[in-house]
Short mmCIF file of C-alpha atoms and ligand atoms in Angstrom, two decimals:
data_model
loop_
_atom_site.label_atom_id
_atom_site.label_comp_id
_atom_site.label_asym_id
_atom_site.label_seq_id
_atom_site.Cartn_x
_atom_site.Cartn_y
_atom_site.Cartn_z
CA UNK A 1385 -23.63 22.83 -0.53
CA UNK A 1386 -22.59 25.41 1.98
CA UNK A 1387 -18.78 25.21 3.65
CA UNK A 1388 -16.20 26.96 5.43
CA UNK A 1389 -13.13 27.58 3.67
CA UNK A 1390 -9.78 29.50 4.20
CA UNK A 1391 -9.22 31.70 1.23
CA UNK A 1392 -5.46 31.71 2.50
CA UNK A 1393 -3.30 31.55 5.23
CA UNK A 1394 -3.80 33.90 8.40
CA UNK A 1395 -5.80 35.02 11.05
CA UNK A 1396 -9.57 33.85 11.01
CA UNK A 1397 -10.25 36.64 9.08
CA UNK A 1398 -9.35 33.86 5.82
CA UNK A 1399 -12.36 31.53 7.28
CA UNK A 1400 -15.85 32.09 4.73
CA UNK A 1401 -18.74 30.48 4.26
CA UNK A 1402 -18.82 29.05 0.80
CA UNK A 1403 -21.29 27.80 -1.93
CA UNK A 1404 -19.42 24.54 -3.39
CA UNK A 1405 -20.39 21.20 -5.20
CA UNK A 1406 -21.45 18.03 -3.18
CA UNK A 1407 -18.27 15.96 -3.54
CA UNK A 1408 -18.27 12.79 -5.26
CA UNK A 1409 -17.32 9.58 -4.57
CA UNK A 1410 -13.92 9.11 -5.80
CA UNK A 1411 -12.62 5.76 -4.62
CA UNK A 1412 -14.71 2.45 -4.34
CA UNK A 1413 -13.88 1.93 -0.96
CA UNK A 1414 -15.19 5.96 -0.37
CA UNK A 1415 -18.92 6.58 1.70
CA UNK A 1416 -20.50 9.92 0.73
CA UNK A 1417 -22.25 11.49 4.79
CA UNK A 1418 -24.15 13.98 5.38
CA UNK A 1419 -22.46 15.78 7.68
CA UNK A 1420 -24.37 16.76 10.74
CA UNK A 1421 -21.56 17.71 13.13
CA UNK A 1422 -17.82 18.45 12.19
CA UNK A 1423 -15.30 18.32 15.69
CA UNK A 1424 -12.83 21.33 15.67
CA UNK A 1425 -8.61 20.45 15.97
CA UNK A 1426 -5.49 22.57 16.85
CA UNK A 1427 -4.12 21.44 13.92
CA UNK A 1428 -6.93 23.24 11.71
CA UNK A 1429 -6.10 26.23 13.32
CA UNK A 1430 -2.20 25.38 12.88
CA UNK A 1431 -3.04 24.59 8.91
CA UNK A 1432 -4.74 28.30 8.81
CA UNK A 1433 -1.62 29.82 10.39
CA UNK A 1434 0.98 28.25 8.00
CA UNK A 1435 2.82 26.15 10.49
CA UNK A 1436 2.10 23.01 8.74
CA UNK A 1437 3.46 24.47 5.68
CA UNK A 1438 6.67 21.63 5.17
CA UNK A 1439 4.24 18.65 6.95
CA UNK A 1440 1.07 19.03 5.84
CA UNK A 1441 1.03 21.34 2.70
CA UNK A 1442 -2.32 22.00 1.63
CA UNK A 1443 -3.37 24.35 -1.63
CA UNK A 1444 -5.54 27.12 -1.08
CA UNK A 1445 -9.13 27.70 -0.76
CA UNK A 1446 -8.97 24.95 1.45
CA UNK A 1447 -11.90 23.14 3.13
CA UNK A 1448 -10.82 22.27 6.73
CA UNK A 1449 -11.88 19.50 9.17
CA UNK A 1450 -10.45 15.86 9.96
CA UNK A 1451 -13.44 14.29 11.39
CA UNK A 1452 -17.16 14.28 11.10
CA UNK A 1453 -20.32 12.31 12.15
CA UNK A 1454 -23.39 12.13 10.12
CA UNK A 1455 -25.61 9.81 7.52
CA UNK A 1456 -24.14 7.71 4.75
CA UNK A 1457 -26.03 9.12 1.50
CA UNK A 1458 -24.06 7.25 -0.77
CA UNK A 1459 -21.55 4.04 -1.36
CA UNK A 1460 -18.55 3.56 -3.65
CA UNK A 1461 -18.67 0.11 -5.49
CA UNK A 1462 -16.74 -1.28 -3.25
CA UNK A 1463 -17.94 -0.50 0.12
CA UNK A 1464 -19.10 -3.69 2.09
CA UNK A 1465 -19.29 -2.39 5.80
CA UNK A 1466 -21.84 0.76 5.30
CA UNK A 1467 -25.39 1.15 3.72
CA UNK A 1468 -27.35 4.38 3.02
CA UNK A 1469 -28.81 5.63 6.16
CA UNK A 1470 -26.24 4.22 8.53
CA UNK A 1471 -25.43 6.73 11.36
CA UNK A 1472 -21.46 7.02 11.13
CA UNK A 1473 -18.61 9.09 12.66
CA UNK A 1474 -15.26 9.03 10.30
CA UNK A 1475 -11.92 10.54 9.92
CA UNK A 1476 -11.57 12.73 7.01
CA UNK A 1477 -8.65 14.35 6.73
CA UNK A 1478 -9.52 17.16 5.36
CA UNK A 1479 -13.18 18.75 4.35
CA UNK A 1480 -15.41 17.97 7.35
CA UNK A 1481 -16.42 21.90 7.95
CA UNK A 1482 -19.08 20.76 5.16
CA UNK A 1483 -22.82 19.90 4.64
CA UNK A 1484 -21.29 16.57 2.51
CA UNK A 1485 -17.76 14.91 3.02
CA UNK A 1486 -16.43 11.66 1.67
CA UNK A 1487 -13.89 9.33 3.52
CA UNK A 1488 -13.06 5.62 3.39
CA UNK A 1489 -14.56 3.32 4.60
CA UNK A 1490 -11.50 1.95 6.87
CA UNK A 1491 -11.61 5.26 8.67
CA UNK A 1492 -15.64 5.02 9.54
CA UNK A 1493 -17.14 3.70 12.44
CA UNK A 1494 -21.07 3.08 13.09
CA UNK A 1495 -22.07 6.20 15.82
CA UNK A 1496 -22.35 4.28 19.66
CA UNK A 1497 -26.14 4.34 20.37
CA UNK A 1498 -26.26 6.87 22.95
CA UNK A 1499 -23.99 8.85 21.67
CA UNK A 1500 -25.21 12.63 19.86
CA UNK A 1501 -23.88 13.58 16.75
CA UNK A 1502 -22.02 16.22 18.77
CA UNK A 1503 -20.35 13.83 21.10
CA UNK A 1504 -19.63 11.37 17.85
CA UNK A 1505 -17.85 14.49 16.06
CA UNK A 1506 -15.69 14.57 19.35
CA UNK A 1507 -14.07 11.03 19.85
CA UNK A 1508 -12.18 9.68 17.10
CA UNK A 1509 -8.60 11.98 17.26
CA UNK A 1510 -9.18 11.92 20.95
CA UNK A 1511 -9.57 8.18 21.49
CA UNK A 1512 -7.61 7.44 18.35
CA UNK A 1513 -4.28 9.74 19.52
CA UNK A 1514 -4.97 8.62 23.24
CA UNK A 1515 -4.69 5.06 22.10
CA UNK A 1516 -1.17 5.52 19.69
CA UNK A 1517 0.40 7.20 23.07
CA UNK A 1518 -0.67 5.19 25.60
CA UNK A 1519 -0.93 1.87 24.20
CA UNK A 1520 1.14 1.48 20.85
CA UNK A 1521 3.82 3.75 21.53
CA UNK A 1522 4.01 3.94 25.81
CA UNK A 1523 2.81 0.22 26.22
CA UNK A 1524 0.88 1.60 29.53
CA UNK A 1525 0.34 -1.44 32.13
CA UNK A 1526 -1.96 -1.65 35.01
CA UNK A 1527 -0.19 -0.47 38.52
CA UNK A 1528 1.92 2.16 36.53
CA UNK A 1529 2.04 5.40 36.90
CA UNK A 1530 0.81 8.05 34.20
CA UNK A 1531 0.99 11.65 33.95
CA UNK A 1532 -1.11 13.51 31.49
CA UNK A 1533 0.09 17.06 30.81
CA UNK A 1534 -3.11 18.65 29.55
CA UNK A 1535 -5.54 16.08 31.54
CA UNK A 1536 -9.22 18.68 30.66
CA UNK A 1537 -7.99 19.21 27.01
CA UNK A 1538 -9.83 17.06 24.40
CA UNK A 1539 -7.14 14.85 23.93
CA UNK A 1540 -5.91 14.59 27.38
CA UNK A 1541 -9.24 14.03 29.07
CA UNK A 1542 -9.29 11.02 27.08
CA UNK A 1543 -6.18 9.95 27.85
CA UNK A 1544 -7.15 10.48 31.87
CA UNK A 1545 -10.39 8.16 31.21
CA UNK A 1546 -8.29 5.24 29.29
CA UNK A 1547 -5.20 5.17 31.67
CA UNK A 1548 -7.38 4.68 34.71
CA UNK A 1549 -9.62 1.93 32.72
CA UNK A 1550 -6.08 0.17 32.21
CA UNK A 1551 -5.70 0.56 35.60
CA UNK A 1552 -3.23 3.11 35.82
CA UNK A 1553 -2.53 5.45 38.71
CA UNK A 1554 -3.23 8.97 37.20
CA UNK A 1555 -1.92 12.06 37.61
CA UNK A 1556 -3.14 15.00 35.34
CA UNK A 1557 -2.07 18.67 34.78
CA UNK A 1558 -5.02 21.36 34.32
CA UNK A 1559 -5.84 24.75 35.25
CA UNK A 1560 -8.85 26.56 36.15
CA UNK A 1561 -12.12 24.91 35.80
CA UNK A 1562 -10.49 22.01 34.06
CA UNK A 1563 -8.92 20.53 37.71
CA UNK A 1564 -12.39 19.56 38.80
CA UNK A 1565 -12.95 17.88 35.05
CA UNK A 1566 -9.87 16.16 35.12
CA UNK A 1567 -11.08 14.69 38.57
CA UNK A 1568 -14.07 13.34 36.87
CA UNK A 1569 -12.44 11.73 34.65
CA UNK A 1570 -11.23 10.13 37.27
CA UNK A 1571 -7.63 11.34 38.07
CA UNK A 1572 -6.02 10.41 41.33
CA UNK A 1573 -4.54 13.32 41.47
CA UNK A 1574 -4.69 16.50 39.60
CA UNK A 1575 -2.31 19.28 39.56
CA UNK A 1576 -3.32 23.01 39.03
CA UNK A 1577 -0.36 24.20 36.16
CA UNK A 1578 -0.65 27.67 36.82
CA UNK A 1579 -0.30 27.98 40.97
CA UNK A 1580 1.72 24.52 41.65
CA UNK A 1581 4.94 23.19 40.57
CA UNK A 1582 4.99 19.70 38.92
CA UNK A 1583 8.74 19.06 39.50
CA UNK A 1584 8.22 19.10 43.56
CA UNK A 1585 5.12 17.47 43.88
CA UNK A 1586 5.44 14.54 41.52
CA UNK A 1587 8.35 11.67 40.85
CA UNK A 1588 8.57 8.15 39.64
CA UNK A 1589 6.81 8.36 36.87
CA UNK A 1590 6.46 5.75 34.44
CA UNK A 1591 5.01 7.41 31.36
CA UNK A 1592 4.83 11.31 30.65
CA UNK A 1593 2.29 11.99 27.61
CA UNK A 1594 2.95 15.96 26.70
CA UNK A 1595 -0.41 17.70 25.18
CA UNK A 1596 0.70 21.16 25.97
CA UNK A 1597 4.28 21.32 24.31
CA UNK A 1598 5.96 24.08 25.21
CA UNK A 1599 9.08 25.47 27.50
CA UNK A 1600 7.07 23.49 29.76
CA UNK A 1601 7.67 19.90 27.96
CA UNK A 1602 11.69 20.14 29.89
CA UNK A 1603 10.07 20.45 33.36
CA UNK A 1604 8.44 17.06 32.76
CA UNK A 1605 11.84 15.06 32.43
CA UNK A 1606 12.60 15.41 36.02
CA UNK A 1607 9.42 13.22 37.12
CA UNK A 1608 10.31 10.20 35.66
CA UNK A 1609 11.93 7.56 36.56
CA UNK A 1610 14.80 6.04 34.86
CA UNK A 1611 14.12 4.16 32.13
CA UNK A 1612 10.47 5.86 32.05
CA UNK A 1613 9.05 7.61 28.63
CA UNK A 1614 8.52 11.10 28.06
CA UNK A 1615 5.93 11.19 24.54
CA UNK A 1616 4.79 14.33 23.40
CA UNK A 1617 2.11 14.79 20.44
CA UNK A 1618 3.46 18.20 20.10
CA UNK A 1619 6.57 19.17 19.51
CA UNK A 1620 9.95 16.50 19.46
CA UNK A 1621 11.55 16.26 23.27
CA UNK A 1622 14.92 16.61 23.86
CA UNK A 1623 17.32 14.07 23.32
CA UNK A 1624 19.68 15.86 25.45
CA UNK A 1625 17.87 15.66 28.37
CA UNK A 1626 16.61 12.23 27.74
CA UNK A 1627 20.27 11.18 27.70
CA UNK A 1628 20.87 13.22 31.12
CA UNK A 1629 17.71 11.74 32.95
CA UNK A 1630 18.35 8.33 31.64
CA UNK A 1631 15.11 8.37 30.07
CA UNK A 1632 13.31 7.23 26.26
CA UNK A 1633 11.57 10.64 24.45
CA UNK A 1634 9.76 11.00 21.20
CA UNK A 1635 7.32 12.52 19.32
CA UNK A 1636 4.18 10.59 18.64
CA UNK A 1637 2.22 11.12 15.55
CA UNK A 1638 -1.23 9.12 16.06
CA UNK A 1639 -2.46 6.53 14.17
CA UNK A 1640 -6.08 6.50 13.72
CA UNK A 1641 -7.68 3.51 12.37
CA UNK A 1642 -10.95 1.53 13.02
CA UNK A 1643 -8.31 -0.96 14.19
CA UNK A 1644 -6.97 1.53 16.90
CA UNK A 1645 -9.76 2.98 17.69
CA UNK A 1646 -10.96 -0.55 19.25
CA UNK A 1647 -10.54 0.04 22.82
CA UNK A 1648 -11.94 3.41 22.75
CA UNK A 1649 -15.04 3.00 20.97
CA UNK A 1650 -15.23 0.08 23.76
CA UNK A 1651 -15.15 2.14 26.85
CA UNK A 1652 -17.40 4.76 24.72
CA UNK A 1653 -19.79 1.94 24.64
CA UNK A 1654 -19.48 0.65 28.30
CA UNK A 1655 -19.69 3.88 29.89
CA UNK A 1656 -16.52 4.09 31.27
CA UNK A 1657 -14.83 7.21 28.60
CA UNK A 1658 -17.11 10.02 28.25
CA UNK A 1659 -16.38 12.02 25.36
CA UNK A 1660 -16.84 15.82 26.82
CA UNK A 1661 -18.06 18.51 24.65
CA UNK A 1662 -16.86 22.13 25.67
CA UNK A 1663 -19.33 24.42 23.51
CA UNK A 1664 -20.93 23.85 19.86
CA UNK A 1665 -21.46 26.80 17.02
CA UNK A 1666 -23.13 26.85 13.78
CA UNK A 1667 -20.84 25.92 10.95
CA UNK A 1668 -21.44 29.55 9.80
CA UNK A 1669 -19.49 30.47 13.47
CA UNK A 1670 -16.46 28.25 12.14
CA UNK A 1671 -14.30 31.55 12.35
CA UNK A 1672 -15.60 32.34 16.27
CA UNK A 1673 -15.59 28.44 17.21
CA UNK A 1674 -11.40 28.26 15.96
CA UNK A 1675 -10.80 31.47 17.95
CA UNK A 1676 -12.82 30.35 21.11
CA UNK A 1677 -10.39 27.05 21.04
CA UNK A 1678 -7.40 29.47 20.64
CA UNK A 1679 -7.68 31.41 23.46
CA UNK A 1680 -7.76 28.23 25.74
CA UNK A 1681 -9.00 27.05 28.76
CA UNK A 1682 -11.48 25.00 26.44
CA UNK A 1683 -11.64 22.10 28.55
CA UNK A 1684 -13.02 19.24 26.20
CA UNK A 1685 -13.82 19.64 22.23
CA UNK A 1686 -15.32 22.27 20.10
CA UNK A 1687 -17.99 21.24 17.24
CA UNK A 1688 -19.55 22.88 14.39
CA UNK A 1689 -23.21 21.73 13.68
CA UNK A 1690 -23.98 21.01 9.77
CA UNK A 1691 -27.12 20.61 7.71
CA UNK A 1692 -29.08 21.64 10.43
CA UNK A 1693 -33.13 22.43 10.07
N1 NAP B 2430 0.69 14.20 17.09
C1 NAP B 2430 -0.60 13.95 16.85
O1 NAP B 2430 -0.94 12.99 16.16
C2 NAP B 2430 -1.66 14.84 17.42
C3 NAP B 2430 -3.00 14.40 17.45
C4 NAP B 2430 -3.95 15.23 18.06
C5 NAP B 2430 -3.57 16.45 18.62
N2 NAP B 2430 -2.26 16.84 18.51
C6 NAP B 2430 -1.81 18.12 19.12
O2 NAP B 2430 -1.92 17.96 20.53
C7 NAP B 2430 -2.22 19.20 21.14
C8 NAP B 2430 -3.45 19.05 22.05
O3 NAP B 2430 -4.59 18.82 21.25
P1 NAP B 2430 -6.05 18.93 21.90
O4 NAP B 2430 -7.04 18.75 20.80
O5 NAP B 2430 -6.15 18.08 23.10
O6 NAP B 2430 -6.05 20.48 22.34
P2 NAP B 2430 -6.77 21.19 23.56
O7 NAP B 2430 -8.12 20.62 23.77
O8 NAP B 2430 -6.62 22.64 23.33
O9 NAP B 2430 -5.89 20.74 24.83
C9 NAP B 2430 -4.65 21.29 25.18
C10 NAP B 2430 -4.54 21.24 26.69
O10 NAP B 2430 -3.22 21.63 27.09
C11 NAP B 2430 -3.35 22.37 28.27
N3 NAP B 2430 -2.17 23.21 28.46
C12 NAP B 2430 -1.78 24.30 27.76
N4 NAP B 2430 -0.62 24.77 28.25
C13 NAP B 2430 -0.27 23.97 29.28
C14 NAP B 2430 0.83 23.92 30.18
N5 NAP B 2430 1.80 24.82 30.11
N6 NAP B 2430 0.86 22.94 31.09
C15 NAP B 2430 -0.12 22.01 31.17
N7 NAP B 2430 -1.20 21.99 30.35
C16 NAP B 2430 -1.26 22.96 29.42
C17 NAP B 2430 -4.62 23.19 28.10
O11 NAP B 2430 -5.13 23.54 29.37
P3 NAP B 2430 -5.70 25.03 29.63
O12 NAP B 2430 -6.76 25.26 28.58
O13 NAP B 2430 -6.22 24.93 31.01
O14 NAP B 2430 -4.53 25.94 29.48
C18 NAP B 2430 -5.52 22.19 27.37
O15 NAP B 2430 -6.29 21.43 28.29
C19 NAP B 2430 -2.38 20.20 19.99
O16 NAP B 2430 -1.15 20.88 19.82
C20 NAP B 2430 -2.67 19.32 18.79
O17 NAP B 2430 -2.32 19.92 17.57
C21 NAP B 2430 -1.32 16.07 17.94
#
């Protein structure tokens, strides 16, 4: 089967196309899919690069890609919840730039009706991370108030649409094209990064969830109020200045599970998140499509296309 692979760490000079075996099924609980479109994460790109070197080590070639969406070809002995042919979208781990990928069956969902392969490739770290931040970890109520550092990126814009289902007041940081996204995602208010100032224009904030990282993660302390969180899904805030702003701050690592995911897939299904696609390539463009999402001002999620005609 054909497959991107990084034949080390580097620049996306390392990303090939490859000629490799179909995996098998490993695990009874395991689902073999076709994979028909793979979603694109920063932390591929961050793999490539050798920063996840100590946290996520990984042996070279290495076939990149958390999560896919395709067709269940095949079913480990002890898979109860799928059947050949079902239309799924799953969290992989690893492997998804791929024509075939196998993950359990506790991290596959059936694909929304409605929803593209495209637009199934794009939800579950965005609704999945959204959900550990907001829900689990910042225990978001209605009336609050939110703000989203990074409200157009893929996981932010997700994070706009499910604080203002909870019925959250919303305020989101974008630039560029991405201020009139994060408005339809419904925002209250949205704050252009790179011409205003976040410190003066917003206060009494409940919950900060960081996207971005950053210098910029210490000008977010400031807005809240005490005894508000500051989460980032980036890099660890300061203690320091938690202590000093009389504030809670932590680093959020997202658990993604068909349990989590509940609320999400939900709204997916009621209309009220839209996952957003920003621009799809051929699985052959895998070096392009990581570069495209590296330069920034993306604005939504990146997917390769697989086993297409
Ligand atoms: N901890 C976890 O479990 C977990 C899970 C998923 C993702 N992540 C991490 O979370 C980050 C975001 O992921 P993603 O997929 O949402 O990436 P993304 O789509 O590239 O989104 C990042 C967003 O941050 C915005 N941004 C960049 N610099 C900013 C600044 N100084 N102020 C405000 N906004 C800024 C970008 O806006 P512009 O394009 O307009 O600059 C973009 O919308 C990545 O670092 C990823 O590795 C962590």
């Amino acid at each position: 089967m054909k497959a991107i692979q990084y034949k080390d760490y580097g620049s996306s000079d390392v990303i090939e196309l490859v000629e490799v075996p179909v995996p098998s099924i490993q695990n009874k609980n395991d689902v073999l899919i076709e994979v028909k479109a793979a979603g694109i994460n920063p932390i591929d790109i961050k793999i490539r690069k050798g920063f996840m070197k100590a946290a996520r080590p990984v042996e070279m070639p290495f076939i990149p890609g958390g999560e896919a969406s395709g067709i269940v070809v095949a079913v480990g002995d002890g898979v109860s919840t799928f059947k050949v042919g079902d239309e799924v979208l799953a969290l992989t781990k690893t492997s998804a730039y791929a024509a075939y990928v196998t993950a359990d069956e506790n991290s596959v969902l059936l694909k929304p009706q409605g929803l593209t392969f495209e637009e199934a490739a794009s939800v579950f770290v965005n609704i999945g991370t959204a959900q550990s931040v907001l829900f689990t970890a910042g225990k978001l109520e209605k009336g609050q108030r939110v703000l989203i550092q990074g409200g157009a990126g893929a996981v932010g814009g997700a994070m706009v649409q499910m604080a203002k289902a909870a019925g959250a007041y919303v305020i989101a940081t974008a630039s560029g094209q991405g201020v009139e996204l994060a408005k339809s995602f419904g925002a209250d208010e949205v704050i252009d990064y790179k011409l205003q100032k976040v410190t003066s224009l917003v206060k009494d904030i409940d919950l900060v969830a960081d996207n971005a990282g950053g210098e910029t993660q210490q000008n977010l302390f400031p807005v809240l109020k005490p005894g508000g969180k500051l989460l980032s899904i980036v890099i660890p805030p300061s203690q320091a200045l938690a202590e000093q702003y009389k504030v809670t701050a932590a680093f959020v690592a997202s658990n993604i599970t068909s349990e989590t995911l509940k609320n999400g897939i939900e709204l997916l299904k009621t209309g009220k998140l839209k996952p957003v696609v920003s621009r799809v390539f051929a699985l052959k463009e895998a070096a392009a499509a990581q570069d495209f999402l590296t330069a920034g001002g993306v604005n939504g999620k990146v997917i390769l296309t697989v086993n297409e005609d």
